[in-house]
Amino acid sequence: MVSTSALSLSSHLEISLAFRSEHTTQLWTLSSTKSASLRRRGVDLGRHFTLVTINSEPLSSRKFVIRAAAPGGGSSRRSGSSRRVYQESQAQTPIAPVTQAASYILPAGAFVIATFVLWKLVEKILVPKSSKPVAEEDKPTSGEKWSFSQGISFLSPSGAKVERESRMRLNDFARELRSFSSIDMSGRNFGDEGLFFLAESLAYNQTAEEVSFAANGITAKGIMAFDGILQSNIALKSLNLSGNSIGDEGVKCLCDILVKNSGIQKLQLSSSAFGDEGAKAIAEMLKKNSTLRVIELNNNLIDYSGFSSLAGAILENKTILSIYLNGNYGGPLGASALAKGLEGNKSLRELYLQGNSFGDEGAIALMSGLSSHKGKLTVLDLANNSIGARGASHVAEYIKKSKSLLLINLYMNDIGDEGAEKVAEALKDNRSVTNVDLGGNDIHAKGISAIARVLKDNSVISALEIGYNPIGPDGAKALAEVLKFHGNVKDLMLGWCQIGATGAEDIADMLRYNSTISSLDLRANGLRDEGAICLARSLKVVNESLVSLNLGFNEIRDEGAFAIAQALKSNEDVRLTSLNLMNNFLTKLGQSAITDASDHVFEMNEKELTIVF
């Protein structure tokens, strides 16, 4: 089929379409007048113009013809126009919606095309053409290599300023290392690069003895800065690298260096993100190093295997005095392994093992090893190890036999009244322990009464922590009756013991006669104003020993505060230097009354009374 189209441009747009095939010939005329009609077969087109014809033949079987007419011409052209009548073998009716749509679409399309062509022309004239494409400009020339000489700075002004300030701070730190014997650089966050810069100041340094690089973002890579430095430094006695995630690799590197160090006596590696492999490296170092006295490995990831390695080192090392393994993962097996190392050790004096989940089994195994220990252990910290009454009984047996132990810490276990009674029985025979911590062990009045009876004949214990135990008013009364005239307790901690105003009255009565207690902690006991008033009566009486009183979290209001303030003003010889009233219900009036009393004490005794609200 061959098609021919004619486009006529006049006051209104008109398009003639002719379709020819072997059998039929059709003529369609599309006019863009207001009526937008489509006609065929002998339609008078009105004004006609000279035609410009464009033929396009993309395919051999089809022709596309556009004829555009301009004004001019005579009757011959009109007669030519009148011949636009076509014969067709089959007549078809035009579709009205198609004609209406075409009358709007074709003029709009012509307008868009004209606008696009005009825009391209303007762009080509006004916009200068780039001599080289952007892609080519950005693309580096092949075969060229760039290098920058020393001293060239490519930092922005702000970046260069930050770098200068960092350099200045590091220079200040380096001067500190060369000038002072004790330097704390913890939390400066200078990282590995900063450590490489500062480590040079430690080489052959004869001034710095204690250095803390704790929490500075140092990694295993940074530890290499000490290589060749610590081997030559014999003045440095204490090195703190805690809070840096150096990991197993960093610990291994450090231990290789410390094997040849003969100066450092205290090494702190707490919270350093290492586990059993790091512990093994430390163990091997301890077998060869005879200088270290204190090593802190708290809050790492040391498991049974690491504990076993350290136990082997303790067995061979003859100089280590204190080991801190708090907050690791020893468990019962770790405790058993450690016990074997303790059996043959004579040098160890302090053992800190809290938070290792030993349980009763681990405690029993550890006490067995300590019973065979030939040294003189002074500090045993077993806090937060899930030890019950059964484990406590074995701990009590060790306390009973020990003649060197000064501090026993069973804080936050679960020994209960039964365990407390076992410990009390052991303390009757022991005359070395001065500091007892039984806080948070679910001890009631029965258990605390057993402890109180021991204090009647024991003049050695000077610090007693029994906070976080529900001893109640009865427990407070049992303790107060003994301490009124007996014992040598200087620090008494009774916070969170539920003693109430009734218990406070017994404690207040005890303070009138006691001459040893210098620090008393009664936090969170529900004393309220009634309890505060009872204690205020005791403060009016001369007490030459009490210097610190903590009454925080006790729901005390202004009435109680007024009573305490009046007592402080009445006692011209008051020795109190610290009064804590934090988290009570005091208004500005109550606080003002306490502050005035503090000023009065200073005027009378020239001693400052610190108040905390």
Coordinates of C-alpha atoms in Angstrom, one line a residue:
M1 CA 0.0 0.0 0.0
V2 CA 1.2 3.5 -0.9
S3 CA 0.2 6.5 1.2
T4 CA 0.4 10.2 0.4
S5 CA -0.3 13.0 2.8
A6 CA -0.7 16.7 2.1
L7 CA -0.3 19.5 4.7
S8 CA -1.7 22.9 3.8
L9 CA -0.8 26.0 6.0
S10 CA -3.4 28.8 6.0
S11 CA -5.4 30.8 8.5
H12 CA -6.5 27.4 9.7
L13 CA -4.6 24.2 9.4
E14 CA -5.8 21.6 7.0
I15 CA -4.3 18.2 6.3
S16 CA -5.2 16.0 3.3
L17 CA -4.4 12.3 3.5
A18 CA -4.5 10.0 0.4
F19 CA -4.2 6.3 0.6
R20 CA -3.7 4.2 -2.4
S21 CA -3.5 0.5 -2.8
E22 CA -4.0 -1.9 -5.7
H23 CA -7.8 -2.0 -5.2
T24 CA -8.8 1.2 -3.4
T25 CA -8.0 4.9 -3.3
Q26 CA -9.1 7.1 -0.3
L27 CA -8.9 10.8 0.2
W28 CA -9.3 12.3 3.7
T29 CA -9.1 16.0 4.5
L30 CA -8.5 17.2 8.1
S31 CA -9.2 20.9 8.8
S32 CA -8.3 22.7 12.1
T33 CA -11.1 25.2 11.9
K34 CA -13.3 26.0 14.9
S35 CA -15.6 23.1 13.7
A36 CA -12.6 20.8 13.3
S37 CA -14.2 18.8 10.4
L38 CA -12.8 15.9 8.5
R39 CA -14.1 15.6 4.9
R40 CA -13.4 13.4 1.9
R41 CA -14.5 13.3 -1.8
G42 CA -14.6 16.7 -3.4
V43 CA -14.3 19.2 -0.6
D44 CA -13.7 22.9 -1.5
L45 CA -10.6 23.9 0.6
G46 CA -11.1 27.7 0.2
R47 CA -7.7 29.6 0.0
H48 CA -4.8 27.6 -1.4
F49 CA -1.2 28.1 -1.4
T50 CA 1.9 27.1 -3.3
L51 CA 2.8 23.6 -2.2
V52 CA 6.1 22.4 -1.0
T53 CA 6.4 18.7 -1.1
I54 CA 8.6 16.5 1.0
N55 CA 8.8 12.8 0.0
S56 CA 10.1 10.2 2.3
E57 CA 10.5 6.6 1.3
P58 CA 11.9 4.5 4.1
L59 CA 10.4 1.4 2.5
S60 CA 10.1 0.6 -1.2
S61 CA 6.4 -0.1 -1.0
R62 CA 5.4 3.1 0.9
K63 CA 5.5 6.9 0.3
F64 CA 5.0 9.7 2.7
V65 CA 4.2 13.1 1.2
I66 CA 3.8 16.5 3.0
R67 CA 2.7 19.5 1.0
A68 CA 2.8 22.9 2.6
A69 CA 1.1 25.8 0.7
A70 CA 1.9 29.6 1.0
P71 CA -0.3 32.5 -0.1
G72 CA -0.5 33.3 -3.8
G73 CA -1.6 31.5 -7.0
G74 CA -4.7 31.8 -9.2
S75 CA -7.8 30.0 -10.4
S76 CA -5.7 27.2 -11.8
R77 CA -4.6 26.3 -8.3
R78 CA -8.2 26.5 -7.1
S79 CA -9.3 24.2 -9.9
G80 CA -6.4 21.9 -8.9
S81 CA -7.7 21.9 -5.4
S82 CA -11.2 21.1 -6.6
R83 CA -9.9 18.0 -8.1
R84 CA -9.3 16.5 -4.7
V85 CA -12.0 14.0 -5.2
Y86 CA -11.0 10.4 -4.9
Q87 CA -12.6 7.3 -6.1
E88 CA -12.7 4.4 -3.8
S89 CA -14.0 0.9 -4.1
Q90 CA -15.2 0.8 -0.5
A91 CA -16.5 3.9 1.3
Q92 CA -15.8 4.2 5.0
T93 CA -17.3 6.6 7.6
P94 CA -14.7 8.7 9.6
I95 CA -14.4 8.4 13.3
A96 CA -15.3 11.7 14.9
P97 CA -13.1 11.4 18.1
V98 CA -10.0 10.8 16.0
T99 CA -10.6 13.9 14.0
Q100 CA -11.1 16.1 17.0
A101 CA -8.0 14.8 18.8
A102 CA -5.8 15.3 15.6
S103 CA -7.0 18.9 15.3
Y104 CA -5.3 19.8 18.6
I105 CA -2.4 17.4 18.7
L106 CA -0.8 18.3 15.3
P107 CA -0.6 22.1 15.9
A108 CA 0.9 21.5 19.3
G109 CA 3.5 19.1 17.9
A110 CA 4.5 21.6 15.3
F111 CA 4.9 24.3 18.0
V112 CA 7.1 22.0 20.2
I113 CA 9.4 21.1 17.3
A114 CA 9.8 24.7 16.3
T115 CA 10.6 25.7 19.9
F116 CA 13.2 22.9 20.3
V117 CA 15.0 23.9 17.1
L118 CA 15.1 27.6 18.1
W119 CA 16.4 26.6 21.6
K120 CA 19.3 24.6 20.1
L121 CA 20.2 27.4 17.8
V122 CA 20.4 29.9 20.7
E123 CA 22.4 27.5 22.8
K124 CA 24.9 26.9 20.1
I125 CA 25.4 30.6 19.6
L126 CA 25.5 31.8 23.2
V127 CA 27.2 29.0 25.1
P128 CA 30.9 28.7 24.4
K129 CA 32.1 25.2 23.4
S130 CA 34.5 23.5 25.8
S131 CA 37.9 22.8 24.2
K132 CA 38.0 19.4 25.9
P133 CA 35.2 17.2 27.2
V134 CA 34.7 17.0 30.9
A135 CA 35.4 13.3 31.0
E136 CA 38.8 14.0 29.3
E137 CA 39.6 16.8 31.7
D138 CA 39.0 14.7 34.7
K139 CA 40.8 11.7 33.3
P140 CA 44.5 11.6 34.4
T141 CA 47.0 11.5 31.6
S142 CA 48.1 8.0 31.1
G143 CA 51.7 7.2 32.0
E144 CA 52.2 10.2 34.4
K145 CA 52.9 9.7 38.1
W146 CA 52.6 12.4 40.8
S147 CA 54.8 12.8 43.8
F148 CA 54.8 15.5 46.5
S149 CA 57.9 16.8 48.2
Q150 CA 58.1 17.0 52.0
G151 CA 56.5 20.0 53.6
I152 CA 53.7 20.4 51.1
S153 CA 50.4 20.6 52.9
F154 CA 47.1 19.8 51.1
L155 CA 44.9 20.4 54.2
S156 CA 42.3 23.0 54.2
P157 CA 43.0 26.0 56.6
S158 CA 40.8 24.5 59.3
G159 CA 42.4 21.0 58.9
A160 CA 45.9 22.5 59.1
K161 CA 44.9 24.4 62.2
V162 CA 43.7 21.2 63.9
E163 CA 46.9 19.5 62.9
R164 CA 49.0 22.3 64.4
E165 CA 47.0 22.2 67.6
S166 CA 47.4 18.4 67.8
R167 CA 51.2 18.8 67.3
M168 CA 51.3 21.4 70.0
R169 CA 49.4 19.2 72.5
L170 CA 51.7 16.3 71.8
N171 CA 54.7 18.5 72.3
D172 CA 53.3 19.6 75.7
F173 CA 52.7 15.9 76.6
A174 CA 56.3 15.1 75.6
R175 CA 57.5 17.9 77.9
E176 CA 55.5 16.5 80.7
L177 CA 57.0 13.1 80.3
R178 CA 60.5 14.7 80.5
S179 CA 59.6 16.9 83.4
F180 CA 57.4 15.1 86.0
S181 CA 57.7 11.8 87.8
S182 CA 54.0 11.0 87.7
I183 CA 52.1 11.8 84.5
D184 CA 48.4 11.0 83.8
M185 CA 47.6 11.2 80.1
S186 CA 44.5 9.1 80.3
G187 CA 41.6 9.9 78.0
R188 CA 43.5 12.2 75.6
N189 CA 42.6 10.1 72.6
F190 CA 45.9 10.6 70.8
G191 CA 45.8 7.1 69.3
D192 CA 48.6 5.0 67.8
E193 CA 50.3 7.9 66.0
G194 CA 50.4 10.0 69.2
L195 CA 51.9 7.1 71.1
F196 CA 54.7 6.7 68.5
F197 CA 55.5 10.4 69.0
L198 CA 55.4 10.3 72.8
A199 CA 57.2 7.0 73.3
E200 CA 60.4 8.6 72.1
S201 CA 60.3 10.8 75.2
L202 CA 60.5 7.7 77.4
A203 CA 63.7 6.4 75.9
Y204 CA 66.5 6.9 78.4
N205 CA 64.1 9.0 80.5
Q206 CA 65.3 9.3 84.1
T207 CA 62.4 11.4 85.4
A208 CA 59.1 9.7 84.7
E209 CA 58.2 6.9 87.1
E210 CA 54.4 6.6 86.7
V211 CA 52.8 7.0 83.3
S212 CA 49.2 6.5 82.4
F213 CA 48.2 6.1 78.7
A214 CA 44.8 4.7 79.6
A215 CA 41.8 5.2 77.3
N216 CA 43.6 6.7 74.4
G217 CA 42.4 4.7 71.4
I218 CA 45.7 2.7 71.2
T219 CA 45.6 -0.6 69.3
A220 CA 48.0 -3.5 68.8
K221 CA 49.8 -1.4 66.1
G222 CA 50.6 1.3 68.6
I223 CA 52.2 -1.0 71.1
M224 CA 55.1 -1.4 68.7
A225 CA 56.1 2.1 69.7
F226 CA 57.5 0.7 72.9
D227 CA 59.9 -1.6 71.1
G228 CA 63.4 -0.5 71.8
I229 CA 62.1 2.1 74.3
L230 CA 61.1 0.2 77.4
Q231 CA 64.1 -2.1 77.1
S232 CA 66.3 0.9 77.7
N233 CA 64.2 2.6 80.3
I234 CA 65.0 1.6 83.9
A235 CA 63.3 4.6 85.7
L236 CA 59.7 3.9 84.7
K237 CA 58.0 1.9 87.6
S238 CA 54.3 2.0 86.6
L239 CA 52.7 1.8 83.1
N240 CA 48.9 2.0 82.7
L241 CA 47.5 0.9 79.3
S242 CA 44.0 0.1 80.5
G243 CA 41.0 0.9 78.3
N244 CA 42.8 0.5 75.1
S245 CA 41.7 -2.3 72.7
I246 CA 45.1 -3.8 72.1
G247 CA 43.7 -7.3 72.0
D248 CA 45.7 -10.5 72.0
E249 CA 48.2 -9.3 69.4
G250 CA 49.0 -6.1 71.3
V251 CA 49.5 -8.1 74.6
K252 CA 51.9 -10.5 72.8
C253 CA 53.9 -7.6 71.4
L254 CA 54.1 -5.9 74.8
C255 CA 55.1 -9.1 76.6
D256 CA 57.9 -9.7 74.2
I257 CA 59.2 -6.2 75.1
L258 CA 58.7 -6.5 78.8
V259 CA 60.7 -9.7 79.0
K260 CA 63.8 -7.6 78.7
N261 CA 62.6 -4.7 80.9
S262 CA 64.1 -4.4 84.4
G263 CA 62.2 -1.3 85.7
I264 CA 58.4 -1.6 85.5
Q265 CA 56.9 -3.0 88.7
K266 CA 53.2 -2.3 88.0
L267 CA 51.5 -3.1 84.8
Q268 CA 47.8 -2.2 84.2
L269 CA 46.0 -3.9 81.3
S270 CA 42.3 -3.8 82.4
S271 CA 39.6 -3.6 79.8
S272 CA 42.1 -4.2 77.0
A273 CA 40.0 -6.7 75.0
F274 CA 42.2 -9.7 75.1
G275 CA 41.5 -13.3 76.0
D276 CA 43.2 -16.6 76.7
E277 CA 45.9 -16.1 74.1
G278 CA 46.9 -12.8 75.6
A279 CA 46.8 -14.4 79.1
K280 CA 49.2 -17.1 77.9
A281 CA 51.6 -14.5 76.6
I282 CA 51.5 -12.7 80.0
A283 CA 52.1 -16.0 81.7
E284 CA 55.2 -16.7 79.6
M285 CA 56.5 -13.2 80.4
L286 CA 55.9 -13.7 84.2
K287 CA 58.0 -16.8 84.1
K288 CA 61.0 -14.8 82.8
N289 CA 60.4 -11.3 84.3
S290 CA 61.5 -10.9 87.9
T291 CA 60.7 -7.2 88.2
L292 CA 56.9 -7.0 88.1
R293 CA 55.1 -6.8 91.5
V294 CA 51.5 -5.8 90.5
I295 CA 49.6 -6.9 87.4
E296 CA 46.0 -5.8 86.7
L297 CA 44.0 -7.8 84.1
N298 CA 40.4 -6.8 85.1
N299 CA 37.4 -6.9 82.8
N300 CA 39.0 -8.9 79.9
L301 CA 37.9 -12.1 78.2
I302 CA 40.1 -14.6 80.1
D303 CA 38.5 -18.0 80.4
Y304 CA 39.5 -21.3 82.0
S305 CA 42.5 -21.8 79.6
G306 CA 43.9 -18.4 80.4
F307 CA 43.5 -19.0 84.2
S308 CA 45.3 -22.3 83.8
S309 CA 48.2 -20.5 82.0
L310 CA 48.4 -17.8 84.7
A311 CA 48.4 -20.5 87.4
G312 CA 51.5 -22.1 85.9
A313 CA 53.2 -18.7 85.9
I314 CA 52.3 -18.0 89.5
L315 CA 53.8 -21.4 90.4
E316 CA 57.2 -20.4 88.9
N317 CA 57.2 -16.6 89.6
K318 CA 58.9 -15.6 92.9
T319 CA 58.3 -11.9 92.9
I320 CA 54.7 -11.1 92.0
L321 CA 52.7 -9.6 94.9
S322 CA 49.3 -8.6 93.6
I323 CA 47.1 -10.1 90.8
Y324 CA 43.8 -8.5 89.7
L325 CA 41.5 -10.8 87.7
N326 CA 38.2 -9.1 88.4
G327 CA 35.4 -9.4 85.9
N328 CA 36.7 -12.3 83.8
Y329 CA 35.3 -15.7 83.0
G330 CA 37.2 -18.1 85.2
G331 CA 34.3 -20.2 86.5
P332 CA 34.7 -23.2 88.8
L333 CA 37.4 -24.7 86.5
G334 CA 39.4 -21.5 86.4
A335 CA 39.3 -21.3 90.2
S336 CA 40.5 -24.9 90.5
A337 CA 43.4 -24.3 88.1
L338 CA 44.4 -21.1 90.0
A339 CA 44.3 -23.0 93.3
K340 CA 47.0 -25.4 92.0
G341 CA 49.3 -22.5 91.2
L342 CA 48.7 -20.9 94.6
E343 CA 49.8 -24.0 96.4
G344 CA 53.4 -23.6 95.5
N345 CA 53.6 -19.8 95.5
K346 CA 55.2 -17.9 98.4
S347 CA 55.2 -14.3 97.2
L348 CA 51.6 -13.5 96.5
R349 CA 50.0 -11.1 98.9
E350 CA 46.8 -9.8 97.2
L351 CA 44.3 -11.8 95.1
Y352 CA 41.4 -9.9 93.5
L353 CA 38.9 -12.3 91.9
Q354 CA 35.5 -10.7 92.0
G355 CA 33.0 -11.3 89.3
N356 CA 34.2 -14.7 87.9
S357 CA 31.2 -16.8 88.6
F358 CA 33.1 -19.3 90.8
G359 CA 30.1 -20.6 92.7
D360 CA 30.4 -22.9 95.6
E361 CA 32.5 -25.4 93.8
G362 CA 35.0 -22.8 92.7
A363 CA 35.2 -21.3 96.1
I364 CA 35.8 -24.7 97.7
A365 CA 38.6 -25.5 95.3
L366 CA 40.2 -22.1 95.7
M367 CA 40.1 -22.4 99.5
S368 CA 41.8 -25.8 99.3
G369 CA 44.7 -24.3 97.3
L370 CA 45.0 -21.3 99.7
S371 CA 45.1 -23.6 102.7
S372 CA 48.2 -25.1 101.2
H373 CA 49.6 -21.7 100.2
K374 CA 52.9 -21.1 101.9
G375 CA 52.8 -17.3 101.5
K376 CA 51.1 -14.6 103.5
L377 CA 48.0 -13.5 101.7
T378 CA 46.6 -10.2 103.0
V379 CA 43.7 -9.5 100.7
L380 CA 41.2 -11.9 99.3
D381 CA 38.4 -10.4 97.2
L382 CA 35.7 -12.9 96.2
A383 CA 32.8 -10.5 95.6
N384 CA 30.0 -11.2 93.2
N385 CA 30.9 -14.9 92.6
S386 CA 27.6 -16.6 93.4
I387 CA 28.9 -18.1 96.6
G388 CA 26.3 -19.6 98.9
A389 CA 26.3 -20.8 102.5
R390 CA 28.2 -24.0 101.6
G391 CA 31.0 -22.0 99.9
A392 CA 31.0 -19.5 102.7
S393 CA 31.7 -22.2 105.3
H394 CA 34.9 -23.1 103.5
V395 CA 35.9 -19.5 103.2
A396 CA 35.3 -19.2 107.0
E397 CA 37.6 -22.2 107.6
Y398 CA 40.4 -20.4 105.7
I399 CA 39.7 -17.2 107.7
K400 CA 39.9 -19.1 110.9
K401 CA 43.4 -20.5 110.1
S402 CA 44.9 -17.4 108.4
K403 CA 47.2 -15.2 110.4
S404 CA 48.0 -12.8 107.7
L405 CA 44.7 -11.9 106.1
L406 CA 43.6 -8.3 106.5
L407 CA 40.7 -7.9 104.1
I408 CA 37.9 -10.4 103.2
N409 CA 35.4 -9.3 100.6
L410 CA 32.3 -11.4 100.1
Y411 CA 30.2 -8.5 98.8
M412 CA 27.2 -9.4 96.6
N413 CA 27.1 -13.1 97.1
D414 CA 24.3 -15.2 98.6
I415 CA 25.6 -16.5 101.9
G416 CA 22.5 -15.6 103.9
D417 CA 22.2 -15.9 107.7
E418 CA 23.8 -19.3 107.7
G419 CA 26.9 -18.1 105.9
A420 CA 27.1 -15.0 108.1
E421 CA 27.1 -17.1 111.2
K422 CA 29.9 -19.2 109.8
V423 CA 32.0 -16.1 109.0
A424 CA 31.2 -14.7 112.5
E425 CA 32.4 -17.9 114.1
A426 CA 35.7 -17.7 112.2
L427 CA 36.2 -14.0 113.1
K428 CA 36.1 -15.0 116.8
D429 CA 39.4 -16.8 116.4
N430 CA 41.0 -14.5 113.8
R431 CA 43.0 -11.6 115.1
S432 CA 44.3 -10.3 111.7
V433 CA 41.3 -9.3 109.6
T434 CA 40.6 -5.6 109.9
N435 CA 38.2 -5.1 107.0
V436 CA 35.0 -7.2 106.5
D437 CA 32.6 -6.7 103.6
L438 CA 29.4 -8.7 103.8
G439 CA 27.2 -6.3 101.9
G440 CA 24.4 -7.6 99.6
N441 CA 24.2 -11.2 101.0
D442 CA 20.6 -11.4 102.1
I443 CA 21.6 -11.3 105.8
H444 CA 18.7 -10.6 108.2
A445 CA 18.6 -9.7 111.9
K446 CA 19.7 -13.2 112.9
G447 CA 22.9 -13.1 110.8
I448 CA 23.8 -9.6 111.8
S449 CA 23.3 -10.4 115.5
A450 CA 26.0 -13.1 115.2
I451 CA 28.3 -10.6 113.6
A452 CA 27.5 -8.1 116.4
R453 CA 28.5 -10.6 119.1
V454 CA 31.9 -11.0 117.5
L455 CA 32.5 -7.3 117.7
K456 CA 32.0 -7.4 121.4
D457 CA 35.3 -9.2 121.9
N458 CA 37.1 -8.3 118.7
S459 CA 39.0 -5.0 118.7
V460 CA 40.8 -5.6 115.4
I461 CA 37.9 -5.1 112.9
S462 CA 37.9 -1.4 111.9
A463 CA 35.7 -1.4 108.8
L464 CA 32.4 -3.2 108.5
E465 CA 30.2 -3.2 105.4
I466 CA 26.8 -4.8 105.8
G467 CA 24.8 -2.5 103.5
Y468 CA 22.2 -3.9 101.1
N469 CA 21.1 -6.5 103.7
P470 CA 17.5 -6.4 105.1
I471 CA 18.6 -6.4 108.7
G472 CA 15.6 -4.1 109.7
P473 CA 15.2 -2.3 113.0
D474 CA 16.0 -5.5 115.0
G475 CA 19.4 -5.9 113.3
A476 CA 20.2 -2.2 113.8
K477 CA 19.4 -2.5 117.5
A478 CA 21.5 -5.6 118.0
L479 CA 24.5 -3.9 116.3
A480 CA 24.0 -0.6 118.2
E481 CA 23.9 -2.3 121.6
V482 CA 27.3 -3.8 121.0
L483 CA 28.9 -0.8 119.4
K484 CA 27.7 1.5 122.1
F485 CA 30.6 0.5 124.4
H486 CA 32.5 -2.2 122.5
G487 CA 34.5 -2.8 119.4
N488 CA 36.9 -0.7 117.4
V489 CA 34.8 0.0 114.2
K490 CA 35.7 3.2 112.5
D491 CA 33.8 2.9 109.3
L492 CA 30.3 1.5 109.5
M493 CA 28.3 1.1 106.3
L494 CA 24.5 0.5 106.8
G495 CA 23.0 1.8 103.6
W496 CA 19.9 0.2 102.2
C497 CA 19.3 -1.9 105.4
Q498 CA 15.6 -1.0 106.0
I499 CA 16.2 0.2 109.5
G500 CA 13.6 3.0 109.4
A501 CA 13.1 5.7 112.0
T502 CA 13.0 3.0 114.8
G503 CA 16.5 1.7 113.8
A504 CA 17.7 5.3 113.5
E505 CA 16.8 5.9 117.1
D506 CA 19.0 3.0 118.3
I507 CA 21.8 4.2 116.1
A508 CA 21.5 7.7 117.4
D509 CA 21.6 6.4 121.0
M510 CA 24.7 4.5 120.2
L511 CA 26.4 7.6 118.8
R512 CA 26.0 9.4 122.2
Y513 CA 28.5 6.9 123.7
N514 CA 30.6 5.5 120.9
S515 CA 34.0 7.0 120.6
T516 CA 35.4 5.2 117.6
I517 CA 33.0 5.5 114.6
S518 CA 34.3 8.3 112.3
S519 CA 32.3 7.5 109.2
L520 CA 28.6 6.4 109.2
D521 CA 26.6 5.6 106.1
L522 CA 22.8 5.4 106.6
R523 CA 21.7 6.0 103.0
A524 CA 18.2 4.8 101.8
N525 CA 16.9 3.6 105.1
G526 CA 13.5 5.4 105.1
L527 CA 14.5 7.6 108.1
R528 CA 12.2 10.5 107.2
D529 CA 12.0 13.5 109.6
E530 CA 11.5 11.3 112.6
G531 CA 14.8 9.5 112.1
A532 CA 16.6 12.8 111.3
I533 CA 15.3 14.4 114.5
C534 CA 16.6 11.4 116.5
L535 CA 20.0 11.7 114.9
A536 CA 20.0 15.5 115.5
R537 CA 19.6 15.0 119.3
S538 CA 22.8 12.9 119.2
L539 CA 24.7 15.6 117.2
K540 CA 24.0 18.1 120.1
V541 CA 26.2 15.9 122.3
V542 CA 29.9 16.2 121.9
N543 CA 31.2 13.4 119.7
E544 CA 34.9 13.8 118.9
S545 CA 35.1 10.9 116.5
L546 CA 32.3 11.3 114.0
V547 CA 33.4 13.4 111.0
S548 CA 31.3 12.0 108.1
L549 CA 27.6 11.3 108.0
N550 CA 25.7 10.2 105.0
L551 CA 21.9 10.6 105.1
G552 CA 21.1 10.6 101.4
F553 CA 17.9 9.0 99.9
N554 CA 16.0 9.1 103.2
E555 CA 12.9 11.2 102.4
I556 CA 13.9 13.9 104.9
R557 CA 12.0 17.1 104.6
D558 CA 12.5 20.6 106.0
E559 CA 11.5 19.7 109.6
G560 CA 14.3 17.2 109.8
A561 CA 16.7 19.6 108.2
F562 CA 15.8 22.3 110.7
A563 CA 16.5 19.9 113.6
I564 CA 19.9 19.0 112.2
A565 CA 20.8 22.6 111.6
Q566 CA 19.8 23.6 115.2
A567 CA 21.9 20.7 116.5
L568 CA 25.0 21.8 114.5
K569 CA 24.6 25.4 115.9
S570 CA 24.2 24.1 119.5
N571 CA 27.4 22.0 119.5
E572 CA 30.3 24.3 119.6
D573 CA 32.8 21.3 119.5
V574 CA 31.2 19.5 116.6
R575 CA 33.8 17.5 114.6
L576 CA 31.6 16.8 111.6
T577 CA 33.3 17.8 108.3
S578 CA 31.0 16.1 105.7
L579 CA 27.2 15.9 105.7
N580 CA 25.4 14.3 102.7
L581 CA 21.7 15.1 102.3
M582 CA 21.5 14.2 98.6
N583 CA 18.1 13.2 97.1
N584 CA 15.9 14.1 100.0
F585 CA 12.8 16.3 99.9
L586 CA 14.3 19.6 101.1
T587 CA 13.0 23.0 99.9
K588 CA 15.1 26.1 99.7
L589 CA 14.2 26.9 103.3
G590 CA 15.6 23.6 104.6
Q591 CA 18.7 23.9 102.4
S592 CA 19.2 27.5 103.6
A593 CA 19.0 26.4 107.2
I594 CA 21.6 23.7 106.8
T595 CA 23.9 26.2 104.9
D596 CA 23.6 28.7 107.7
A597 CA 24.5 26.1 110.2
S598 CA 27.6 25.2 108.1
D599 CA 28.7 28.8 108.1
H600 CA 28.2 28.9 111.9
V601 CA 30.4 25.9 112.4
F602 CA 33.1 27.5 110.4
E603 CA 32.9 30.7 112.4
M604 CA 33.0 28.8 115.7
N605 CA 35.7 26.2 114.9
E606 CA 37.3 27.5 111.7
K607 CA 36.6 24.1 110.2
E608 CA 34.7 23.8 107.0
L609 CA 31.7 21.6 106.9
T610 CA 31.0 20.2 103.4
I611 CA 27.3 19.9 102.6
V612 CA 25.9 17.9 99.7
F613 CA 22.3 18.3 98.7

